[in-house]
Coordinates of C-alpha atoms and ligand atoms in Angstrom, one line a residue:
X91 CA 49.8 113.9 131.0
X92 CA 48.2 110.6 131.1
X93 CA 49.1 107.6 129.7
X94 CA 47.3 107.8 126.0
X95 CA 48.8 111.5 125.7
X96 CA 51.2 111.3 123.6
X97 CA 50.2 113.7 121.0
X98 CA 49.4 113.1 117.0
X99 CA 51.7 113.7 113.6
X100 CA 49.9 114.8 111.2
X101 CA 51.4 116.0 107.9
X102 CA 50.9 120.1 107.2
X103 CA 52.9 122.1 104.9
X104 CA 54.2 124.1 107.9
X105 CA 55.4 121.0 109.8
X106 CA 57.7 119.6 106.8
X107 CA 58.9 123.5 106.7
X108 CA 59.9 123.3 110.9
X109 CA 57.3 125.5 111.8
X110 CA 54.5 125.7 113.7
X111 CA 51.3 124.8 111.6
X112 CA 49.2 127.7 112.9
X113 CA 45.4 129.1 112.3
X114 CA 44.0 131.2 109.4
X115 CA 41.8 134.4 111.0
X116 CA 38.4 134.5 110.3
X117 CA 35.1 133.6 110.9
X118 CA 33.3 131.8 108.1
X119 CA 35.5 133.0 105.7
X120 CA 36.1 131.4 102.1
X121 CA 39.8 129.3 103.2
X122 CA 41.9 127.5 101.2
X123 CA 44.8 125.4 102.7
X124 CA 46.9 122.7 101.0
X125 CA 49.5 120.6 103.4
X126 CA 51.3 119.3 100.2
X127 CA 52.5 122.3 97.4
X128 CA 49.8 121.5 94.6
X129 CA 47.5 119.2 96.0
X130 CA 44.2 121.8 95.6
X131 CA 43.1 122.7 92.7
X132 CA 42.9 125.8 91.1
X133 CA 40.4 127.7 89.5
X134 CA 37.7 124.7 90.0
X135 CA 36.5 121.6 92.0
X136 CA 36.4 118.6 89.9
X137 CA 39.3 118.4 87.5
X138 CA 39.3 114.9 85.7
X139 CA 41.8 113.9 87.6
X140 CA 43.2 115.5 90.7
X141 CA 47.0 116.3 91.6
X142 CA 48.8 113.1 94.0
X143 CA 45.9 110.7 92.9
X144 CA 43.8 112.2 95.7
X145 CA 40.1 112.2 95.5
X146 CA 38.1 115.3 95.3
X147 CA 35.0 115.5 97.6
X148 CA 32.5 118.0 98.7
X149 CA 31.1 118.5 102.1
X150 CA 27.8 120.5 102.6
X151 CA 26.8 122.2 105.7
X152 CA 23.7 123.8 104.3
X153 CA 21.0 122.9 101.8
X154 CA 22.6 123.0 98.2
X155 CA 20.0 125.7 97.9
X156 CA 20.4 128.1 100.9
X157 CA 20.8 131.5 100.2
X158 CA 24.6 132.5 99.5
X159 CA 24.9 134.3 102.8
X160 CA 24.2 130.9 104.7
X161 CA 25.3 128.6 102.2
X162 CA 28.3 126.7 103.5
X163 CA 30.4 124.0 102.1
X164 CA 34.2 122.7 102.0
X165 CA 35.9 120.5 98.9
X166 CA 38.2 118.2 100.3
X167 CA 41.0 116.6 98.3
X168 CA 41.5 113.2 100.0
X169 CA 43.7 110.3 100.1
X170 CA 40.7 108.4 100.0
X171 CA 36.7 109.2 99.8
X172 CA 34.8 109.0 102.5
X173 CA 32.8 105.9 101.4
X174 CA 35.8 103.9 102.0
X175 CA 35.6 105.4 105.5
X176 CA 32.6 103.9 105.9
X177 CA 31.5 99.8 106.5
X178 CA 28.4 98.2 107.3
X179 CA 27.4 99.7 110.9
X180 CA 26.2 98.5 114.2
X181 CA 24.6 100.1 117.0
X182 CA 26.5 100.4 120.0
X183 CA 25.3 102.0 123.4
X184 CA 26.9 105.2 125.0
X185 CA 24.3 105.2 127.9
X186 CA 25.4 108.8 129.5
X187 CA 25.1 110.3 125.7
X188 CA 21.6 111.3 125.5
X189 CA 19.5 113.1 122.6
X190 CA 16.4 115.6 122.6
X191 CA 13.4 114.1 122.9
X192 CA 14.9 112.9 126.1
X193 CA 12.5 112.9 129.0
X194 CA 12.8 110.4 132.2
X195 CA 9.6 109.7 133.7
X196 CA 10.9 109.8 137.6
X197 CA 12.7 113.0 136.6
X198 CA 11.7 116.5 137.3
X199 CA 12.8 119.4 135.1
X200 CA 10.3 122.4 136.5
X201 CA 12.6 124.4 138.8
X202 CA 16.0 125.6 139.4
X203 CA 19.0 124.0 139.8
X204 CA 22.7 123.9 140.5
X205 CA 25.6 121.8 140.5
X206 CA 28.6 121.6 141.9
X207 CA 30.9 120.2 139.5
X208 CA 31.3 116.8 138.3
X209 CA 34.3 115.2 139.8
X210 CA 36.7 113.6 137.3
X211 CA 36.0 109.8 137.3
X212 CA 38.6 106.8 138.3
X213 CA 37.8 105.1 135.3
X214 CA 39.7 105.7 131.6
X215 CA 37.1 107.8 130.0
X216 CA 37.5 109.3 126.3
X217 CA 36.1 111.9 124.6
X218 CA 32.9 109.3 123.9
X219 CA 32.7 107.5 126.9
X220 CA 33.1 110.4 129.4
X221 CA 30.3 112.7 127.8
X222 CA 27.5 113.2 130.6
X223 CA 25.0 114.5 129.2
X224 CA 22.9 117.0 131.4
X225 CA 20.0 118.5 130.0
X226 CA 18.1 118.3 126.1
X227 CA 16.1 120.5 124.5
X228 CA 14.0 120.4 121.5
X229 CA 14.0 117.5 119.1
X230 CA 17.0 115.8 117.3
X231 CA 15.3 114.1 114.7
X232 CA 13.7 117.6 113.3
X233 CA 17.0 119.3 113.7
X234 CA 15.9 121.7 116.2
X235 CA 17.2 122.2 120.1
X236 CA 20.2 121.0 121.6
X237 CA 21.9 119.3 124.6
X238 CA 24.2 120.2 127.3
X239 CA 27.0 118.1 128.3
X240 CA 30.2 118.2 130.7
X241 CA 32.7 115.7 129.7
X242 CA 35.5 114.1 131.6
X243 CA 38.4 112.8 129.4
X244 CA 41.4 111.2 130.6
X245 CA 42.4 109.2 127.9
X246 CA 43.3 109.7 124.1
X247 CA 41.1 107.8 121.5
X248 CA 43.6 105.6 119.4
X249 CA 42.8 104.6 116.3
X250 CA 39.1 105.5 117.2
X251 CA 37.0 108.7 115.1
X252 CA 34.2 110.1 115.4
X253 CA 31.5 112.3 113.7
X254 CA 28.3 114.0 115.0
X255 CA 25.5 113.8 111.6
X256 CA 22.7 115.2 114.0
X257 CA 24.4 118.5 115.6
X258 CA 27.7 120.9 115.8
X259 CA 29.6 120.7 118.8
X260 CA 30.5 124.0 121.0
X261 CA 33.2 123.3 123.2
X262 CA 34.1 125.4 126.6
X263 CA 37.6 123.6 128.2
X264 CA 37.4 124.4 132.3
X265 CA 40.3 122.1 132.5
X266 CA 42.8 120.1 131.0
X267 CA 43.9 120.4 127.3
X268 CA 42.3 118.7 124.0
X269 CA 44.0 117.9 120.6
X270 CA 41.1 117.8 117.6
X271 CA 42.5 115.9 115.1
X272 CA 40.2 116.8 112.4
X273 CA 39.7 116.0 109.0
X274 CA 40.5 119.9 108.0
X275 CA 43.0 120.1 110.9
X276 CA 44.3 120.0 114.3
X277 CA 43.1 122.6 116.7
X278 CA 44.4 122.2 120.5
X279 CA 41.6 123.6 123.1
X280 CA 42.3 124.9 126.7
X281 CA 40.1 126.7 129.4
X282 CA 39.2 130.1 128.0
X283 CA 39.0 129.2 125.0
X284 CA 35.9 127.7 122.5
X285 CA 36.2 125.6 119.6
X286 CA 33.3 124.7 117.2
X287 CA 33.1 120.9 115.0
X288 CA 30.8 121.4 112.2
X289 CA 28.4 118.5 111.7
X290 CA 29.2 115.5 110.0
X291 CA 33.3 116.3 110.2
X292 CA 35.4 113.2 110.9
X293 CA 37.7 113.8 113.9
X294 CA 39.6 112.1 117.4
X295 CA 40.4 113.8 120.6
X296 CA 43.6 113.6 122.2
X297 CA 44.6 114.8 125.8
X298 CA 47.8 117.2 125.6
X299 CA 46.9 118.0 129.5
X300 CA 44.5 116.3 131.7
X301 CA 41.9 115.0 133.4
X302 CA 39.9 117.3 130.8
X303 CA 36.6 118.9 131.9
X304 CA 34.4 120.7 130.2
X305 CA 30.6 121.9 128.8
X306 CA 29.7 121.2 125.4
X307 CA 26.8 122.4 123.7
X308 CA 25.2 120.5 121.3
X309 CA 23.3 122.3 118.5
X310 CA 21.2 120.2 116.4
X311 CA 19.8 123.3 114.2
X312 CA 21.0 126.0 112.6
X313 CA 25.2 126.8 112.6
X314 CA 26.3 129.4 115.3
X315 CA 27.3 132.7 113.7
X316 CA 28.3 136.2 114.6
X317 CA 25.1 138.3 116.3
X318 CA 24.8 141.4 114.1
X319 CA 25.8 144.1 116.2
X320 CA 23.1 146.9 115.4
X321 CA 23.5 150.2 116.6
X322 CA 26.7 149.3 118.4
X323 CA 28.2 149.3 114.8
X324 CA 31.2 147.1 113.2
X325 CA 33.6 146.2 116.3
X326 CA 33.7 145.2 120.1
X327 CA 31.8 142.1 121.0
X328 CA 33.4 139.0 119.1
X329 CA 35.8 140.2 116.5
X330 CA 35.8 137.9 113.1
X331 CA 39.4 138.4 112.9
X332 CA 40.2 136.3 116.6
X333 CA 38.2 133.0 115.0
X334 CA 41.2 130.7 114.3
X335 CA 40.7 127.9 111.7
X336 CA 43.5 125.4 111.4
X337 CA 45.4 124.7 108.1
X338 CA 45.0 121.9 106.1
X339 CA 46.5 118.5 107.9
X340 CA 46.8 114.7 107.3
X341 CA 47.8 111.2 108.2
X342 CA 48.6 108.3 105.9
X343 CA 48.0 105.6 108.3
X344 CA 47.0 102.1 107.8
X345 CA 45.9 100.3 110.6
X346 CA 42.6 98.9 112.5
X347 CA 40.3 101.7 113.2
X348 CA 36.9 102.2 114.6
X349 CA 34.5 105.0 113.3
X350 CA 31.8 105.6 115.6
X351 CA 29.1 107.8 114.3
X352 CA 25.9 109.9 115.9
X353 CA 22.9 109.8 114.0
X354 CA 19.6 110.5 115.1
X355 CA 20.1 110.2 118.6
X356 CA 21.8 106.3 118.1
X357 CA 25.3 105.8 118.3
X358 CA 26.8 103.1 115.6
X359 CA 30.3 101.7 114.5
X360 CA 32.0 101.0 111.5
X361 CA 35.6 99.6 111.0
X362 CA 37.8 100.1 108.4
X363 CA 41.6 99.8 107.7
X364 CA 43.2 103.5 107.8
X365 CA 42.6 106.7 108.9
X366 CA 40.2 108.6 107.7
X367 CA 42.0 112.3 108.7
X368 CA 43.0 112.1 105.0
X369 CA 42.3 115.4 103.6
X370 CA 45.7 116.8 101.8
X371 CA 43.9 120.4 100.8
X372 CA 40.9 121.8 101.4
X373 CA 38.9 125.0 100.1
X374 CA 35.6 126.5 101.4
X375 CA 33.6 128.0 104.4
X376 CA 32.6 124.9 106.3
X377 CA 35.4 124.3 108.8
X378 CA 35.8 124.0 112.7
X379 CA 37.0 127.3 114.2
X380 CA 38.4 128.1 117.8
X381 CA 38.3 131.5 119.7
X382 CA 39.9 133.1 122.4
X383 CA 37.2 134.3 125.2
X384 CA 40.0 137.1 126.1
X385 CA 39.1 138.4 123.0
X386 CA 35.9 139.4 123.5
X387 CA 35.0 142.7 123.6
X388 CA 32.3 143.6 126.3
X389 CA 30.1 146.3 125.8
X390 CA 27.4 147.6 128.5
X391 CA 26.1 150.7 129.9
X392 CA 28.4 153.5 131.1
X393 CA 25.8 155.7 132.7
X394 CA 23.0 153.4 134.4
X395 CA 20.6 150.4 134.1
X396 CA 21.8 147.1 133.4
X397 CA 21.2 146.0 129.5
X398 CA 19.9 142.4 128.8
X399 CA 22.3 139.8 129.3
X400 CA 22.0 139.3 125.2
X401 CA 24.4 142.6 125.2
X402 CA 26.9 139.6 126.0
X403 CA 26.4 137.4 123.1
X404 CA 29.2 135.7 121.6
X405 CA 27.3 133.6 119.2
X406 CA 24.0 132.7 117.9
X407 CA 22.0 130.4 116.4
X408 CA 18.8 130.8 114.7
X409 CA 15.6 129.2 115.0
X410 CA 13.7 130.2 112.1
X411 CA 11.8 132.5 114.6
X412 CA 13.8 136.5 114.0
X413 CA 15.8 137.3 116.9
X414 CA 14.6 134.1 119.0
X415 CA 17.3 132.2 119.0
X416 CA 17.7 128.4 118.9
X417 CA 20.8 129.2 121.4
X418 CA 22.6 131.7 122.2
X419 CA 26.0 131.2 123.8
X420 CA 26.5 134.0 126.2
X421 CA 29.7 135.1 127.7
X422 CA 30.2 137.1 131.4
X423 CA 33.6 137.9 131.4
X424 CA 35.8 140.3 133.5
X425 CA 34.4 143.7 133.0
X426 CA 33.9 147.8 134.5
X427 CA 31.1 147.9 136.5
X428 CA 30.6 151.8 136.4
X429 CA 26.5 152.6 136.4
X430 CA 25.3 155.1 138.4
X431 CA 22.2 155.1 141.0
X432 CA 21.6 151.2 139.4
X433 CA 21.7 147.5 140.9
X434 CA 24.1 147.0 139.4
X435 CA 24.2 142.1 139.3
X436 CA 21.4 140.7 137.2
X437 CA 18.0 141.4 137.6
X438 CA 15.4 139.2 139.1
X439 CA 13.3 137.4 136.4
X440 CA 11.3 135.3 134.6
X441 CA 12.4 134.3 130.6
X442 CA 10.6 132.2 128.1
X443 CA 14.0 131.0 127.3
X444 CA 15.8 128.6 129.6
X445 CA 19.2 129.7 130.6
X446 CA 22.0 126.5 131.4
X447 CA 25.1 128.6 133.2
X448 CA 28.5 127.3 133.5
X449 CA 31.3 128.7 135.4
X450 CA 35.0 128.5 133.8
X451 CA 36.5 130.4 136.4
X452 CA 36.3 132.7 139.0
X453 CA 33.5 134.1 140.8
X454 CA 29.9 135.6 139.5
X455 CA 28.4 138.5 140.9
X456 CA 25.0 137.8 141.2
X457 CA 25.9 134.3 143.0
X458 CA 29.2 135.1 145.2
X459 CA 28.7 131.8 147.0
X460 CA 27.9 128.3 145.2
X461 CA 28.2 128.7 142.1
X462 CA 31.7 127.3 141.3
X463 CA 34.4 127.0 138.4
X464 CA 33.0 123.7 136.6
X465 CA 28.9 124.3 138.5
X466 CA 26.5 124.5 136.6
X467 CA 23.1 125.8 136.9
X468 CA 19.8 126.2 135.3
X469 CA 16.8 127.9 134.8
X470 CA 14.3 126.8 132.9
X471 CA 11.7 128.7 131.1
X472 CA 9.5 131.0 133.2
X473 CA 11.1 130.1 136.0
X474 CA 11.7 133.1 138.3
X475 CA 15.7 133.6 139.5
X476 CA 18.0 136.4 140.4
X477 CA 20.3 137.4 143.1
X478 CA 20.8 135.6 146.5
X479 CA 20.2 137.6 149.4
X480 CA 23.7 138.5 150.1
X481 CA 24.4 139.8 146.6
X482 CA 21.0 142.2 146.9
X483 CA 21.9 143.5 150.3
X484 CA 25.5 144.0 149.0
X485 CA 24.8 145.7 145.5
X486 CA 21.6 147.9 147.2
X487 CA 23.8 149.3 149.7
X488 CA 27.5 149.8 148.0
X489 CA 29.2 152.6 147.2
X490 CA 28.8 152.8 143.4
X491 CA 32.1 153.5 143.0
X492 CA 33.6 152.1 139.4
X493 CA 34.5 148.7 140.6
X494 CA 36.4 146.1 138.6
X495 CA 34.8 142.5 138.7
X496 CA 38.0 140.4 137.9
X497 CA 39.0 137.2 138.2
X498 CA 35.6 136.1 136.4
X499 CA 33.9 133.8 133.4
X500 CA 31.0 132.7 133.3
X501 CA 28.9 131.6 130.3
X502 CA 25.3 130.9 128.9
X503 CA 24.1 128.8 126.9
X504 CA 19.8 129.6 126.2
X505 CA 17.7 128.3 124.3
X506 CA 14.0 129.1 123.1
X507 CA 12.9 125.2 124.4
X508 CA 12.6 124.1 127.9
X509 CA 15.7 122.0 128.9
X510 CA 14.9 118.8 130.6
X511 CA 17.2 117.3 133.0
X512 CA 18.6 113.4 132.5
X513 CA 18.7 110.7 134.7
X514 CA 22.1 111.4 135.7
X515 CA 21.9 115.3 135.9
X516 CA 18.8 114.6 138.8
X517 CA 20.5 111.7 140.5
X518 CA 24.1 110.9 139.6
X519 CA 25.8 114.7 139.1
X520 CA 26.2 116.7 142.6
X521 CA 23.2 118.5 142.5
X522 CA 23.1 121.1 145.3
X523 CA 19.3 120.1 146.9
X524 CA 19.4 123.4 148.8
X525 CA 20.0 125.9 145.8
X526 CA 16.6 127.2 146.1
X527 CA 17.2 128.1 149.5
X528 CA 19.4 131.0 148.3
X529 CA 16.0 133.4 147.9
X530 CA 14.7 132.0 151.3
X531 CA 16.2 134.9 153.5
X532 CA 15.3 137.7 151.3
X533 CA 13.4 139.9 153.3
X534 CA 9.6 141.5 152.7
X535 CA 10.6 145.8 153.0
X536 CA 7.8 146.9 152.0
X537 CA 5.1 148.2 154.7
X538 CA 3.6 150.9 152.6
X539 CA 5.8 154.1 154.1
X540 CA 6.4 156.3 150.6
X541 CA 10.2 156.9 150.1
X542 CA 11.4 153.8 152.0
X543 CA 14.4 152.5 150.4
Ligands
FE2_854 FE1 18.3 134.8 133.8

């Protein structure tokens, strides 16, 4: 625990009951929540006036106009409205923060790269200051693309929020625990786990168990949703049901605070005089979520070949472009390895897409050696990768027994756009210079003999 840990009250309608404040199931579904008995209303939005004095608000997360399968938005009944969350504004720097179109001039992005991870800091870091951000991709300002990040928390923010207008956040813990304290409310993240923050949702990061490290993705486009499963039918992969959304929660707290909001690419900051985690009741389909990786349900091929790594896919977002995705966030998770007369790691390659890996724990097959539990590594598009030497030796020459990889999880996240690295991915994170050395010792077998194997 560090010294800013100690956890949040906030005000649910299971906490004045004793009991734990828990999740509603779902993904995107159609909540409702209410922390005090009465506060939402019923059978419409905008009564003249609502129950406890509270304000009623709506947040969209789509276009008023998007078709009713996309269209996402939450009413919030509210202590206050948001405009008195908000003051005249000033720009403030968070230099390791960076946004798409994001590309140094002494920095090159062509070729493939691995890091070992990035060691937790000396230095109080919060969830603002200690984002790093490693690569972006695409273009903020047209709301297409993302960003990769690690961050290193240590400290709590106090009286300090934060909201995100140009992007949702994905979230994968490798280590330590986070509180979200958000304006629907409080999810706590750990290592295996995921959490999504919708755009524009007010919220403040505590550390229940730290140093925290992690990877975010940053999607500036469309919201991540469920892949559609196709022939595979209605279950396995990622289950709607394991998506937990947190019931409705609040503070009523006056005191000097500090909003800092992302916009554009900029970071400014307003003050005000309260919190603004204010919502008493809430109803709709625009709401942060966290899963369970455990949960996922893997599903690959139980007689031979090895599918395409989007057989993985936990969720997607779109591009505009049909089944190319703006990212896709991948998961490699413990698994049956069972195919018969197949190589049975990854594939060698080269992808139009551009594929950022992290490791949460464990080991991965196709890189036994190097790549580590907070490592990254990435390869860009068309860019040619696969196994190391010793992981084609060892998978062309096993037994093909069925063999359990364990104690493994790994993730993706891939994009359509070419990710280009920052300033401190090329020259400040612990980039491994001799990663591309790991194809050097792969031998030429070919001398034109038919049959040689
Ligand atoms: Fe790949």
């Amino acid at each position: 625990m560090t010294n800013n840990s100690k956890p949040s009250t906030m005000t649910t309608a299971a906490t004045t009951s004793g009991t734990h404040p828990g999740y509603m199931p779902g993904f995107g579904n159609d909540f409702e929540t209410e922390a005090l008995p009465g506060a939402l209303p019923q059978g419409m939005n905008s009564p003249q006036k609502c129950n406890y004095g509270l304000y009623g608000e709506q947040l969209s997360g789509t276009a008023f106009t998007a078709p009713s399968h996309q269209n996402e938005r939450t009413w919030c009944y509210r202590i206050r409205p948001s405009v008195k969350h908000s003051s005249r504004y000033t720009r403030i720097d968070l230099p390791y923060w960076k946004s798409a179109p994001h590309q140094p001039q002494d920095v090159t992005s062509l070729g493939q790269y691995r890091w070992d991870p990035v060691p937790h800091s000396d230095a109080p870091l919060t969830w603002l200051t200690g984002m790093r951000t490693m690569t972006t991709a695409g273009d903020v300002n047209t709301q297409i693309g993302m960003a990769s990040h690690i961050y290193l928390v240590t400290d709590s923010m106090v009286d300090s929020y934060f909201y995100s207008a140009d992007s949702e956040l994905l979230i994968v813990p490798q280590e330590g625990t986070l509180r979200f304290c958000t304006e629907l409310g409080v999810m706590d993240i750990a290592p295996q786990e995921i959490a999504i923050i919708p755009r524009g949702l007010v919220y403040r990061v505590e550390v229940l168990d730290g140093p925290a490290r992690g990877f975010v993705c940053e999607n500036y486009g469309q919201k991540f949703h469920l892949p559609g499963r196709g022939p595979i039918g209605a279950n396995c992969m990622a289950n709607p049901r394991d998506f937990k959304t947190p019931v409705a929660a609040f503070e009523d707290r006056e005191a000097p605070s500090t909003v800092t909001i992302k916009w554009c690419g900029q970071f400014h900051e307003t003050k005000i005089g309260h919190s603004p985690l204010d919502v008493v009741a809430w109803h709709g389909n625009y709401a942060p979520v966290k899963y369970d990786l455990n949960t996922y349900c893997p599903v690959g091929a139980v007689l031979f070949d090895h599918p395409d790594p989007s057989i993985f896919t936990v969720l997607t977002a779109p591009s505009g472009v049909e089944g190319t995705a703006n990212i896709d966030f991948v998961l490699f998770r413990d698994r049956w390895m069972v195919a018969e007369d197949t190589f049975r790691p990854p594939w060698y390659h080269k992808n139009i897409m551009s594929e950022l890996m992290g490791n949460i724990h464990g080991q991965y097959d196709a890189k036994p050696k190097g790549f580590i539990p907070g490592g990254m590594s990435l390869h860009n598009m068309m860019l040619p990768h696969g196994p190391d030497r010793n992981a084609f030796e060892g998978a062309s020459n096993a037994d093909l027994q069925p063999h359990k990889l364990d104690n493994t999880m790994s993730f993706m996240f891939e994009t359509r756009f070419p990710q280009h690295l920052t300033e401190f991915a090329a020259k400040e994170a612990p980039l491994q210079d001799d990663y591309i050395d790991c194809w050097e010792s792969l031998e030429k077998k070919f001398d034109g003999t038919p049959g040689k194997k």
